[in-house]
XYZ file of C-alpha atoms in Angstrom:
680
model
C 78.019 -13.351 -77.954
C 80.134 -14.035 -74.805
C 80.138 -11.995 -71.662
C 83.592 -10.806 -70.469
C 84.923 -8.433 -67.934
C 88.350 -6.910 -67.875
C 89.101 -8.662 -64.675
C 88.393 -12.116 -65.826
C 89.715 -12.027 -69.490
C 92.977 -13.896 -70.094
C 94.641 -12.888 -73.369
C 96.251 -15.085 -75.694
C 100.046 -15.163 -75.782
C 100.051 -12.949 -78.970
C 96.640 -11.104 -78.052
C 94.954 -12.441 -81.042
C 92.294 -14.380 -79.021
C 91.460 -11.634 -76.603
C 87.978 -10.591 -77.174
C 88.342 -7.656 -74.843
C 90.700 -5.992 -77.479
C 87.823 -6.067 -80.000
C 85.752 -3.750 -78.252
C 86.401 -0.008 -76.670
C 86.029 -0.240 -72.824
C 84.494 2.780 -71.110
C 83.108 2.954 -67.598
C 83.586 -0.142 -65.458
C 80.904 -2.726 -66.184
C 80.108 -5.787 -68.198
C 80.455 -5.533 -72.127
C 79.349 -7.818 -74.809
C 82.194 -8.911 -76.976
C 82.070 -10.937 -80.144
C 83.127 -14.562 -80.367
C 86.910 -14.402 -81.740
C 87.976 -17.680 -83.280
C 91.151 -18.862 -81.400
C 94.258 -19.002 -83.608
C 95.119 -22.562 -84.345
C 97.789 -24.252 -86.287
C 96.516 -26.063 -89.466
C 98.581 -28.714 -91.078
C 100.222 -27.547 -94.148
C 98.995 -29.308 -97.399
C 101.591 -31.930 -98.567
C 99.678 -33.107 -101.663
C 100.943 -30.371 -104.104
C 103.521 -31.267 -106.446
C 106.116 -29.326 -108.169
C 106.820 -30.194 -111.783
C 109.995 -28.913 -113.589
C 110.499 -29.483 -117.536
C 110.332 -28.180 -121.010
C 107.390 -26.917 -122.473
C 106.539 -25.118 -125.739
C 105.273 -21.941 -124.148
C 104.659 -20.533 -120.736
C 106.195 -17.701 -118.438
C 109.979 -17.111 -118.706
C 112.300 -14.159 -118.221
C 109.669 -12.222 -116.237
C 110.604 -8.959 -114.588
C 111.240 -9.359 -110.837
C 110.193 -7.018 -108.022
C 112.222 -8.278 -105.202
C 114.793 -5.590 -104.234
C 117.188 -8.004 -102.950
C 117.440 -9.681 -106.463
C 117.538 -6.436 -108.334
C 120.491 -5.363 -105.884
C 122.285 -8.444 -107.300
C 121.739 -7.539 -110.725
C 118.806 -9.888 -111.564
C 116.091 -8.000 -113.108
C 114.292 -10.966 -114.800
C 113.349 -14.431 -113.454
C 114.254 -17.093 -116.176
C 111.680 -19.576 -114.518
C 108.387 -18.779 -112.912
C 106.435 -21.058 -110.829
C 102.717 -21.243 -111.995
C 100.163 -23.017 -109.828
C 97.531 -24.930 -111.920
C 94.593 -26.826 -110.501
C 93.576 -28.927 -113.500
C 94.964 -30.108 -116.839
C 92.846 -27.583 -118.566
C 94.625 -24.915 -116.608
C 98.006 -26.354 -117.424
C 97.084 -26.335 -121.175
C 96.156 -22.587 -120.963
C 99.460 -21.546 -119.555
C 101.877 -24.013 -121.044
C 100.312 -25.448 -124.214
C 99.576 -29.182 -124.931
C 101.697 -32.086 -126.071
C 103.303 -30.442 -129.108
C 106.712 -29.959 -127.232
C 109.592 -32.409 -127.175
C 109.634 -32.924 -123.278
C 107.806 -35.317 -121.142
C 106.372 -32.504 -118.645
C 102.984 -32.348 -120.372
C 102.526 -36.118 -120.259
C 103.735 -36.162 -116.415
C 101.366 -33.443 -115.478
C 98.332 -35.168 -117.398
C 99.139 -38.343 -115.639
C 99.340 -36.527 -112.299
C 95.737 -35.071 -112.681
C 94.596 -38.407 -114.100
C 95.498 -40.048 -110.612
C 93.507 -37.594 -108.790
C 95.990 -34.834 -107.956
C 94.572 -31.618 -106.840
C 97.124 -29.037 -107.402
C 100.624 -28.701 -109.204
C 103.120 -26.035 -109.486
C 104.758 -25.891 -112.837
C 108.038 -24.590 -113.745
C 109.099 -24.102 -117.427
C 112.791 -24.598 -118.266
C 114.158 -22.399 -120.740
C 117.938 -21.969 -122.001
C 119.803 -19.241 -120.136
C 122.349 -19.080 -123.046
C 122.890 -15.684 -124.993
C 120.721 -13.735 -122.305
C 121.912 -10.768 -120.451
C 119.799 -9.273 -117.763
C 118.929 -6.148 -119.439
C 118.605 -7.651 -122.901
C 115.436 -8.593 -124.768
C 114.562 -12.232 -123.991
C 115.588 -14.259 -126.896
C 113.308 -16.341 -129.093
C 110.236 -14.007 -128.681
C 108.109 -13.011 -131.614
C 108.130 -9.318 -132.092
C 104.973 -7.533 -133.258
C 104.646 -4.018 -134.711
C 101.476 -1.964 -134.815
C 103.297 1.098 -135.992
C 102.263 4.790 -135.514
C 104.310 4.992 -132.363
C 102.597 2.303 -130.589
C 104.961 0.748 -127.967
C 106.967 -2.112 -129.592
C 105.503 -5.396 -128.419
C 106.617 -8.978 -128.231
C 105.174 -12.494 -127.405
C 105.051 -12.971 -123.724
C 107.592 -15.759 -123.805
C 110.040 -17.425 -126.192
C 108.879 -19.974 -128.740
C 107.315 -20.417 -132.244
C 103.988 -20.247 -130.710
C 104.324 -16.425 -130.594
C 104.159 -16.182 -134.473
C 100.599 -16.984 -134.228
C 99.384 -13.973 -132.422
C 97.225 -11.382 -134.192
C 96.824 -7.975 -132.831
C 94.172 -5.386 -133.546
C 94.254 -1.983 -132.054
C 90.993 0.252 -132.369
C 89.860 3.355 -130.789
C 86.698 4.604 -129.049
C 85.761 8.238 -128.522
C 83.394 9.949 -126.256
C 82.650 13.638 -125.812
C 84.278 15.642 -123.032
C 82.357 18.418 -121.483
C 84.422 21.733 -121.518
C 83.787 24.971 -120.220
C 86.197 27.053 -122.042
C 89.280 26.644 -124.458
C 92.520 28.382 -124.044
C 95.662 28.348 -126.125
C 97.210 24.920 -125.218
C 94.742 24.325 -122.345
C 91.105 23.415 -121.644
C 88.964 24.493 -118.637
C 86.828 21.430 -117.780
C 83.163 21.653 -117.003
C 82.073 20.575 -113.501
C 82.063 16.839 -112.979
C 84.384 16.225 -116.060
C 87.726 14.456 -115.368
C 90.507 12.509 -116.868
C 93.852 11.275 -115.939
C 97.233 12.922 -117.045
C 98.293 11.109 -120.251
C 94.817 10.981 -121.840
C 94.733 11.492 -125.658
C 92.157 14.042 -126.861
C 90.822 14.768 -130.448
C 89.658 18.422 -130.965
C 87.352 18.732 -133.916
C 86.459 22.326 -135.054
C 84.247 22.789 -138.120
C 86.225 24.029 -141.146
C 89.686 22.819 -139.642
C 91.503 19.667 -139.661
C 90.944 17.467 -136.541
C 93.742 17.669 -134.100
C 95.173 15.325 -131.459
C 96.663 16.487 -128.160
C 97.711 14.983 -124.800
C 96.848 16.079 -121.390
C 100.268 16.763 -119.533
C 99.078 18.492 -116.423
C 95.929 18.949 -114.431
C 95.613 21.644 -111.702
C 93.131 23.786 -109.895
C 92.764 27.576 -110.601
C 90.852 29.833 -108.413
C 88.191 31.778 -110.155
C 88.093 35.503 -110.099
C 86.473 36.842 -107.031
C 87.659 33.770 -105.061
C 84.454 31.801 -105.294
C 85.221 28.257 -106.338
C 87.741 26.943 -108.827
C 88.194 25.284 -112.154
C 90.141 22.237 -113.328
C 92.427 23.248 -116.015
C 93.980 20.530 -118.347
C 97.235 21.593 -120.028
C 98.031 20.081 -123.381
C 101.208 19.217 -125.088
C 100.607 21.477 -127.971
C 98.601 24.578 -128.878
C 95.670 23.761 -130.924
C 93.504 26.414 -132.691
C 90.075 26.024 -131.229
C 86.766 27.956 -131.363
C 83.408 28.018 -129.613
C 82.047 25.170 -131.647
C 85.090 22.959 -130.964
C 84.101 19.480 -129.828
C 86.661 17.629 -127.521
C 86.505 13.945 -127.610
C 88.381 11.611 -125.148
C 90.151 8.728 -127.014
C 90.792 5.403 -125.516
C 92.495 2.421 -127.184
C 91.139 -1.133 -127.390
C 93.509 -4.007 -128.152
C 92.432 -7.388 -129.142
C 94.976 -10.214 -129.184
C 94.124 -13.468 -130.869
C 96.279 -16.735 -130.438
C 95.547 -18.760 -133.384
C 96.969 -21.951 -131.937
C 94.870 -24.757 -133.629
C 94.910 -26.935 -130.388
C 93.734 -24.268 -128.122
C 92.891 -20.672 -129.436
C 92.994 -17.951 -126.868
C 91.839 -14.318 -126.882
C 92.498 -11.299 -124.796
C 90.806 -8.001 -124.877
C 91.867 -4.886 -123.025
C 89.834 -1.566 -123.109
C 90.287 1.863 -121.836
C 93.798 1.976 -122.701
C 95.965 5.152 -122.784
C 98.714 5.747 -125.304
C 101.165 7.651 -123.188
C 103.311 6.490 -120.378
C 101.951 8.891 -117.964
C 98.522 7.496 -118.292
C 97.386 4.941 -115.567
C 96.221 2.413 -117.903
C 99.029 2.903 -120.523
C 98.991 0.172 -123.063
C 102.498 -1.276 -122.256
C 101.901 -1.123 -118.554
C 98.527 -3.087 -118.795
C 100.002 -5.790 -120.945
C 102.980 -6.132 -118.567
C 100.462 -6.559 -115.633
C 97.569 -8.506 -117.247
C 98.377 -10.273 -120.397
C 99.391 -13.760 -120.765
C 100.134 -13.509 -124.387
C 102.010 -10.111 -124.878
C 104.499 -7.919 -123.202
C 106.072 -4.649 -124.082
C 109.569 -4.875 -125.726
C 111.709 -3.583 -122.904
C 114.804 -2.281 -124.285
C 116.984 0.920 -123.697
C 115.542 3.667 -125.773
C 117.919 4.947 -128.662
C 118.145 8.166 -130.613
C 115.108 8.458 -132.856
C 112.814 6.218 -130.863
C 109.412 7.620 -130.837
C 107.863 7.044 -127.237
C 104.691 8.936 -128.025
C 101.615 8.191 -130.082
C 100.814 10.195 -132.964
C 98.573 8.393 -135.390
C 96.369 10.250 -138.128
C 93.428 12.033 -136.402
C 91.186 9.788 -138.196
C 92.166 7.059 -135.528
C 92.387 4.078 -138.026
C 92.263 0.578 -136.720
C 95.772 -0.920 -136.630
C 96.362 -4.378 -137.424
C 99.726 -6.218 -136.927
C 101.321 -8.216 -139.730
C 103.618 -11.301 -139.604
C 105.992 -11.362 -136.619
C 109.287 -9.599 -137.569
C 111.573 -11.112 -136.278
C 109.692 -14.396 -135.586
C 109.866 -16.341 -132.661
C 111.581 -19.560 -132.369
C 112.129 -22.550 -130.068
C 115.398 -23.068 -128.237
C 114.706 -26.623 -126.984
C 118.182 -27.837 -128.000
C 120.055 -25.390 -125.975
C 118.489 -26.301 -122.689
C 121.212 -27.938 -120.664
C 121.209 -29.774 -117.104
C 122.450 -26.463 -115.478
C 119.185 -24.839 -116.739
C 117.265 -27.487 -114.892
C 119.403 -27.818 -111.812
C 121.204 -24.428 -111.411
C 124.759 -23.464 -111.453
C 126.807 -26.250 -109.881
C 129.385 -23.809 -108.716
C 126.948 -21.643 -106.794
C 126.635 -22.004 -103.103
C 122.846 -21.518 -103.220
C 120.284 -22.496 -105.640
C 119.143 -19.730 -108.134
C 115.685 -18.800 -107.038
C 115.039 -17.418 -110.597
C 115.883 -20.505 -112.708
C 115.202 -24.105 -112.697
C 114.296 -26.251 -109.606
C 115.286 -23.199 -107.508
C 112.222 -21.559 -108.690
C 110.183 -23.827 -106.542
C 111.676 -22.280 -103.498
C 109.260 -19.497 -103.919
C 106.316 -21.847 -104.344
C 105.351 -22.513 -100.664
C 102.924 -25.149 -101.473
C 104.919 -27.789 -103.220
C 106.048 -30.563 -100.947
C 107.352 -33.068 -103.554
C 109.123 -32.417 -106.971
C 109.091 -34.370 -110.321
C 111.534 -33.416 -113.060
C 110.506 -35.564 -116.024
C 112.952 -33.765 -118.364
C 116.094 -34.248 -116.093
C 117.350 -36.076 -119.208
C 116.008 -36.850 -122.574
C 115.827 -40.331 -124.029
C 116.481 -41.413 -127.520
C 113.238 -41.001 -129.677
C 112.494 -44.389 -131.568
C 109.165 -44.475 -133.218
C 106.314 -44.540 -130.793
C 104.235 -47.356 -132.583
C 105.519 -50.934 -132.796
C 106.017 -51.817 -136.464
C 104.459 -55.213 -135.909
C 101.247 -53.862 -134.476
C 98.364 -52.801 -136.574
C 96.284 -50.041 -134.788
C 92.740 -51.325 -134.382
C 93.656 -55.041 -135.016
C 94.743 -56.940 -138.127
C 91.798 -57.835 -140.534
C 93.760 -60.708 -141.819
C 94.128 -62.348 -138.291
C 97.904 -62.833 -138.903
C 99.687 -64.230 -135.900
C 101.083 -61.716 -133.384
C 104.764 -61.182 -133.136
C 106.464 -62.853 -130.222
C 106.181 -60.496 -127.202
C 108.001 -62.470 -124.641
C 110.736 -59.754 -124.600
C 109.382 -56.744 -123.159
C 109.486 -53.560 -125.601
C 111.885 -50.880 -125.000
C 110.197 -47.867 -123.416
C 109.258 -45.225 -126.042
C 108.936 -41.842 -124.694
C 106.363 -39.531 -126.257
C 108.939 -37.077 -127.626
C 108.213 -34.987 -130.826
C 111.510 -33.006 -131.000
C 115.171 -32.545 -129.923
C 116.483 -31.817 -126.622
C 119.995 -32.198 -127.625
C 121.566 -30.710 -124.453
C 119.575 -33.040 -122.214
C 119.889 -36.134 -124.303
C 121.484 -39.276 -122.455
C 120.918 -42.966 -123.266
C 120.558 -45.190 -120.205
C 121.836 -48.217 -121.918
C 125.272 -46.419 -122.532
C 127.512 -46.736 -119.443
C 128.795 -43.026 -119.706
C 125.359 -41.683 -120.222
C 124.008 -43.783 -117.455
C 126.726 -42.101 -115.204
C 125.678 -38.750 -116.371
C 122.022 -39.609 -115.333
C 123.258 -40.566 -112.025
C 125.047 -37.316 -111.594
C 122.016 -35.262 -112.428
C 119.757 -37.255 -110.180
C 122.267 -36.977 -107.369
C 122.348 -33.056 -107.852
C 118.525 -33.062 -107.689
C 118.594 -35.222 -104.518
C 121.070 -32.880 -102.865
C 118.826 -29.877 -103.507
C 115.870 -31.317 -102.128
C 116.720 -30.621 -98.389
C 117.333 -27.051 -99.089
C 113.959 -26.695 -100.831
C 112.176 -28.799 -98.270
C 110.928 -31.134 -100.968
C 111.048 -34.927 -101.495
C 112.355 -35.690 -104.871
C 110.579 -38.508 -106.932
C 113.096 -40.282 -108.976
C 112.617 -42.649 -112.069
C 114.889 -45.596 -112.356
C 116.253 -45.271 -115.788
C 114.370 -47.396 -118.287
C 116.087 -50.193 -120.256
C 118.524 -51.256 -117.467
C 119.031 -54.979 -116.603
C 118.363 -56.115 -113.029
C 121.919 -55.894 -112.041
C 122.202 -52.408 -113.485
C 119.080 -51.266 -111.477
C 120.899 -52.523 -108.276
C 124.034 -50.726 -108.998
C 121.923 -47.541 -109.880
C 120.046 -47.942 -106.340
C 123.545 -48.166 -104.683
C 124.383 -44.674 -105.551
C 121.728 -42.938 -103.098
C 121.150 -42.790 -99.575
C 118.552 -40.075 -98.865
C 115.335 -39.582 -96.967
C 114.427 -36.801 -99.245
C 114.198 -39.122 -102.406
C 111.985 -42.003 -103.457
C 112.523 -43.977 -106.554
C 110.064 -45.734 -108.893
C 110.518 -48.614 -111.352
C 109.485 -49.584 -114.109
C 108.200 -47.033 -116.582
C 104.450 -47.354 -117.394
C 102.382 -47.728 -120.542
C 99.182 -45.688 -120.971
C 97.004 -44.296 -123.770
C 98.572 -41.203 -125.438
C 97.032 -38.066 -126.460
C 95.482 -39.675 -129.604
C 93.120 -42.294 -128.390
C 93.665 -43.959 -131.664
C 97.425 -43.940 -131.618
C 100.110 -45.908 -130.043
C 100.485 -46.280 -126.255
C 102.841 -43.774 -124.559
C 105.557 -44.470 -122.023
C 105.399 -42.554 -118.913
C 107.769 -41.699 -116.207
C 106.505 -43.692 -113.154
C 107.489 -40.674 -110.593
C 104.649 -38.635 -112.357
C 102.067 -41.444 -111.637
C 103.391 -42.032 -108.100
C 102.915 -38.384 -107.449
C 99.333 -38.445 -108.317
C 98.702 -41.544 -106.305
C 100.511 -39.920 -103.420
C 98.118 -36.741 -103.624
C 95.102 -38.844 -104.188
C 95.875 -41.036 -101.086
C 96.670 -38.029 -98.885
C 93.387 -36.190 -99.768
C 91.360 -39.139 -99.376
C 92.870 -40.596 -96.080
C 95.414 -38.210 -94.641
C 99.134 -38.051 -94.518
C 99.472 -41.062 -92.337
C 98.149 -43.410 -95.001
C 101.120 -44.783 -97.210
C 100.700 -44.045 -100.950
C 101.025 -47.689 -101.738
C 98.976 -50.772 -102.786
C 97.010 -48.276 -104.878
C 95.982 -48.792 -108.650
C 97.443 -46.442 -111.199
C 94.376 -44.869 -113.072
C 94.469 -45.118 -116.804
C 97.721 -47.175 -116.930
C 97.359 -50.341 -118.834
C 100.816 -51.990 -118.578
C 104.333 -51.712 -117.272
C 107.131 -51.212 -119.832
C 109.406 -53.904 -118.226
C 107.692 -56.715 -116.010
C 109.292 -57.258 -112.547
C 108.978 -60.830 -111.442
C 108.531 -61.803 -107.647
C 112.264 -62.291 -107.023
C 113.387 -58.949 -108.488
C 110.443 -57.266 -106.710
C 111.444 -58.650 -103.289
C 115.028 -57.517 -103.798
C 113.945 -54.049 -105.031
C 111.587 -53.530 -102.096
C 114.114 -54.414 -99.476
C 116.396 -51.842 -101.082
C 113.585 -49.214 -101.013
C 112.776 -49.055 -104.707
C 109.013 -48.621 -105.044
C 107.858 -51.000 -107.825
C 104.758 -50.820 -110.094
C 103.346 -54.227 -110.883
C 100.785 -55.333 -113.413
C 98.376 -57.471 -111.327
C 94.792 -58.653 -111.420
C 92.680 -55.658 -111.323
C 95.178 -53.285 -112.757
C 98.708 -51.832 -112.480
C 99.605 -51.295 -108.813
C 101.995 -49.278 -106.988
C 103.335 -51.643 -104.381
C 105.610 -49.618 -101.924
C 106.129 -46.196 -100.340
C 109.587 -46.043 -99.260
C 112.481 -43.675 -99.316
C 115.990 -44.139 -100.556
C 117.276 -44.218 -97.094
C 119.433 -46.668 -95.156
C 118.144 -45.364 -91.822
C 115.161 -47.637 -90.795
C 113.535 -44.693 -88.751
C 112.982 -42.597 -92.003
C 112.628 -45.517 -94.414
C 108.990 -44.917 -94.828
C 107.913 -41.966 -97.166
C 105.152 -41.282 -94.744
C 107.723 -40.454 -91.886
C 109.749 -38.186 -93.914
C 106.643 -36.259 -95.189
C 105.198 -36.069 -91.647
C 108.473 -34.464 -90.412
C 108.356 -31.936 -93.381
C 104.683 -31.262 -92.590
C 105.545 -30.214 -88.944
C 108.590 -28.366 -89.906
C 106.720 -26.201 -92.677
C 103.667 -25.709 -90.349
C 105.912 -24.419 -87.296
C 108.016 -22.184 -89.579
C 105.301 -20.575 -91.515
C 102.411 -20.398 -88.938
C 104.453 -19.482 -85.760
C 106.390 -16.657 -87.563
C 104.197 -14.320 -85.214
C 106.381 -15.310 -82.285
C 109.307 -13.303 -83.408
C 109.897 -10.072 -81.426
C 107.258 -11.202 -79.004
C 108.418 -10.494 -75.418
C 110.137 -13.292 -73.641
C 107.307 -14.382 -71.071
C 105.521 -17.297 -69.526
C 102.656 -16.362 -71.520
C 104.570 -16.875 -74.910
C 105.893 -20.207 -73.835
C 102.313 -21.098 -72.853
C 100.832 -20.046 -76.155
C 103.656 -21.893 -78.030
C 103.041 -25.098 -75.990
C 99.206 -24.845 -76.718
C 99.610 -24.342 -80.441
C 101.970 -27.291 -80.915
C 99.960 -29.696 -78.641
C 96.912 -28.899 -80.581
C 98.755 -29.626 -83.886
C 100.425 -32.897 -82.806
C 96.999 -33.971 -81.234
C 95.204 -33.589 -84.354
C 97.960 -35.606 -86.212
C 97.640 -38.177 -83.514
C 93.972 -38.367 -83.993
C 94.640 -38.964 -87.674
C 96.821 -41.894 -86.998
C 100.158 -40.418 -87.935
C 102.050 -41.551 -84.677
C 102.979 -45.046 -83.546
C 101.993 -44.792 -79.851
C 98.726 -46.115 -78.318
C 98.517 -42.757 -76.290
C 99.588 -39.261 -76.902
C 102.299 -39.594 -74.026
C 103.805 -42.517 -76.157
C 103.523 -40.769 -79.438
C 104.947 -37.268 -79.105
C 106.067 -34.658 -76.759
C 106.773 -30.918 -76.636
C 109.549 -29.410 -74.444
C 110.151 -25.554 -74.156
C 113.282 -24.453 -72.390
C 112.461 -22.058 -69.423
C 113.542 -18.413 -69.604
C 117.178 -18.087 -68.536
C 118.103 -21.547 -69.770
C 118.724 -20.297 -73.297
C 120.705 -17.474 -74.647
C 119.023 -14.066 -74.655
C 116.468 -13.452 -77.367
C 115.971 -17.192 -77.995
C 113.122 -19.729 -77.081
C 114.249 -23.299 -77.725
C 111.364 -25.732 -78.478
C 112.016 -29.447 -78.828
C 109.428 -31.523 -80.537
C 109.604 -35.482 -80.416
C 107.549 -37.595 -82.475
C 107.211 -41.337 -83.217
C 105.829 -41.652 -86.740
C 103.571 -44.578 -87.505
C 104.779 -47.124 -90.063
C 102.675 -48.985 -92.499
C 101.866 -52.588 -92.215
C 103.976 -54.123 -94.889
C 104.181 -57.805 -94.054
C 101.289 -60.253 -93.540
C 102.072 -64.047 -93.173
C 99.247 -66.553 -93.513
C 99.786 -69.985 -91.775
C 97.196 -72.704 -92.546
C 96.832 -75.374 -89.805
C 94.849 -78.646 -89.808
C 92.557 -79.204 -86.960
C 91.430 -82.602 -85.669
C 88.112 -82.241 -87.507
C 89.877 -81.547 -90.734
C 88.955 -77.861 -91.035
C 91.457 -75.545 -92.437
C 92.234 -72.976 -89.868
C 94.051 -69.797 -91.113
C 96.155 -68.060 -88.666
C 97.411 -64.347 -89.401
C 100.830 -63.359 -87.911
C 103.552 -60.835 -88.701
C 106.465 -62.280 -90.776
C 108.856 -61.648 -93.756
C 106.775 -62.657 -96.712
C 105.946 -59.436 -98.819
C 102.311 -59.429 -99.988
C 101.607 -55.853 -100.573
C 102.646 -52.609 -98.989
C 99.540 -50.813 -97.586
């Protein structure tokens, strides 16, 4: 507790830190006010990575609630960002390695490096889809008897394995009196409109009815009232009629052999008016099923009228079955409409704009490589019992991506000049979108290029919002006894980046770090090529004693100020933190207190970054400054804040000079120079 008096209390600029506002002041005196934590700016996390690619399952064509999108005629989001905190969560939402894309391999590599969180966007084709139409490729499931038509939650052959069982539970309902087409409920009884009832009278057939209205009626004499339930039909009842409340219970089983899933929903209503109407519950809660949203046509039965015996309903095979549309995915599905002025926030990489956490983006399925066999024909798994000589391995094997199906619309061969130009065009579009999304794009140098081709590829980029990685990497695949998989290096680099920041902060360059689980590089890089690529800002993985190391952390920028990846990410961190956590300043009165509050918050944030080694200066004065224009010096309604920073640069070059003294002892001398040992 802290003692405060109204005369001595100084409120914060926005009033949030004023403890006096937390108590009601009465007569003049001293009041006990609780401690109120001061509002502080906390650095936004920058370790979260966005992944965009093709998966066999996952959310797609989900209804949107944003009124601005609906006003533009967009009723469904083709791509939906999903946050996952582990490889297990990824599998639950998107499946395993069965699809043709590299996305699952990239996400698995990210978490294997120590990544904490990923935002995953599934890419599906927008072809043959109208905003109000049924999403294509979804398996349809029918339970009959007027149950709402259902479909798999998203497109793909995975939906054919769903098995649905709808059963019913009943419980007696206390009824004070029966009327023609209505019930007078006993005190304490209640139910929502839309409830299904079964009325059982000895000597008569059971009957079903639905509650259409609930209302209070005053009793004769004006003492008290009764709750009366109006039914949708007149049912002949008697004094011995038993009224039962009927609720549905739906069980959905996904028979995926790699990862079986099961969902169970209870207390379901069978009419749209019910608050737990089956279709509404599935739309909100299920990850496997969704109602088949389509315009009603003449003859459609929107009610539920099964036999009064309430049999258990079991779905048969999907009709029509679901199917995969991998071959229809194009670069525009990944990158958005090239003609549009803005990125589509409901498709492709544009969907990451709604994922506030992602700070970098990896697109492993930006293009699809040819699919040669994964295993080398001259390598016998587990060794050769005949001890025959190994084949000549002086030439590095061509990278073999772990693809298992066609991505015809994305297929490009880097060794073909025309296809290589297409890869460059796609990567350029990705880099151009990165500043708008406030993300750093991690690119892969296309595999199979000769050193001169790599240099020509590098010359096409000049951006502080992109970093490039080379070469592709070899690691054990999903089958531990199978051949090695070839991984895009950007995915491994994203995991290294996240691991480094979580362990040592954003000021530590994600370089000179070992790639966990990676056993080799697909194309060895010699010392001379490494030195050239490093000067040009291409971050190289090298197989060294102790493992495969990421040896650099540079952007694809010619500007020496923002050449280091840590500098670009630091600027993004400050920008994101200010924009998101100082939104409360909008509509605040223009006053000295507001400016003082802004200065205090910003100095606290920059001071914390300075303490973490993010700035180059030896003192705070040498490292950063905050300037806020005085009132009257800016247009009305504006407060202009200028923040200056000197980002720290990692030590990249160490030169060791060995001198011989008069006694014959070797004396090592450390100095800065131009010989590259390792980035750190």
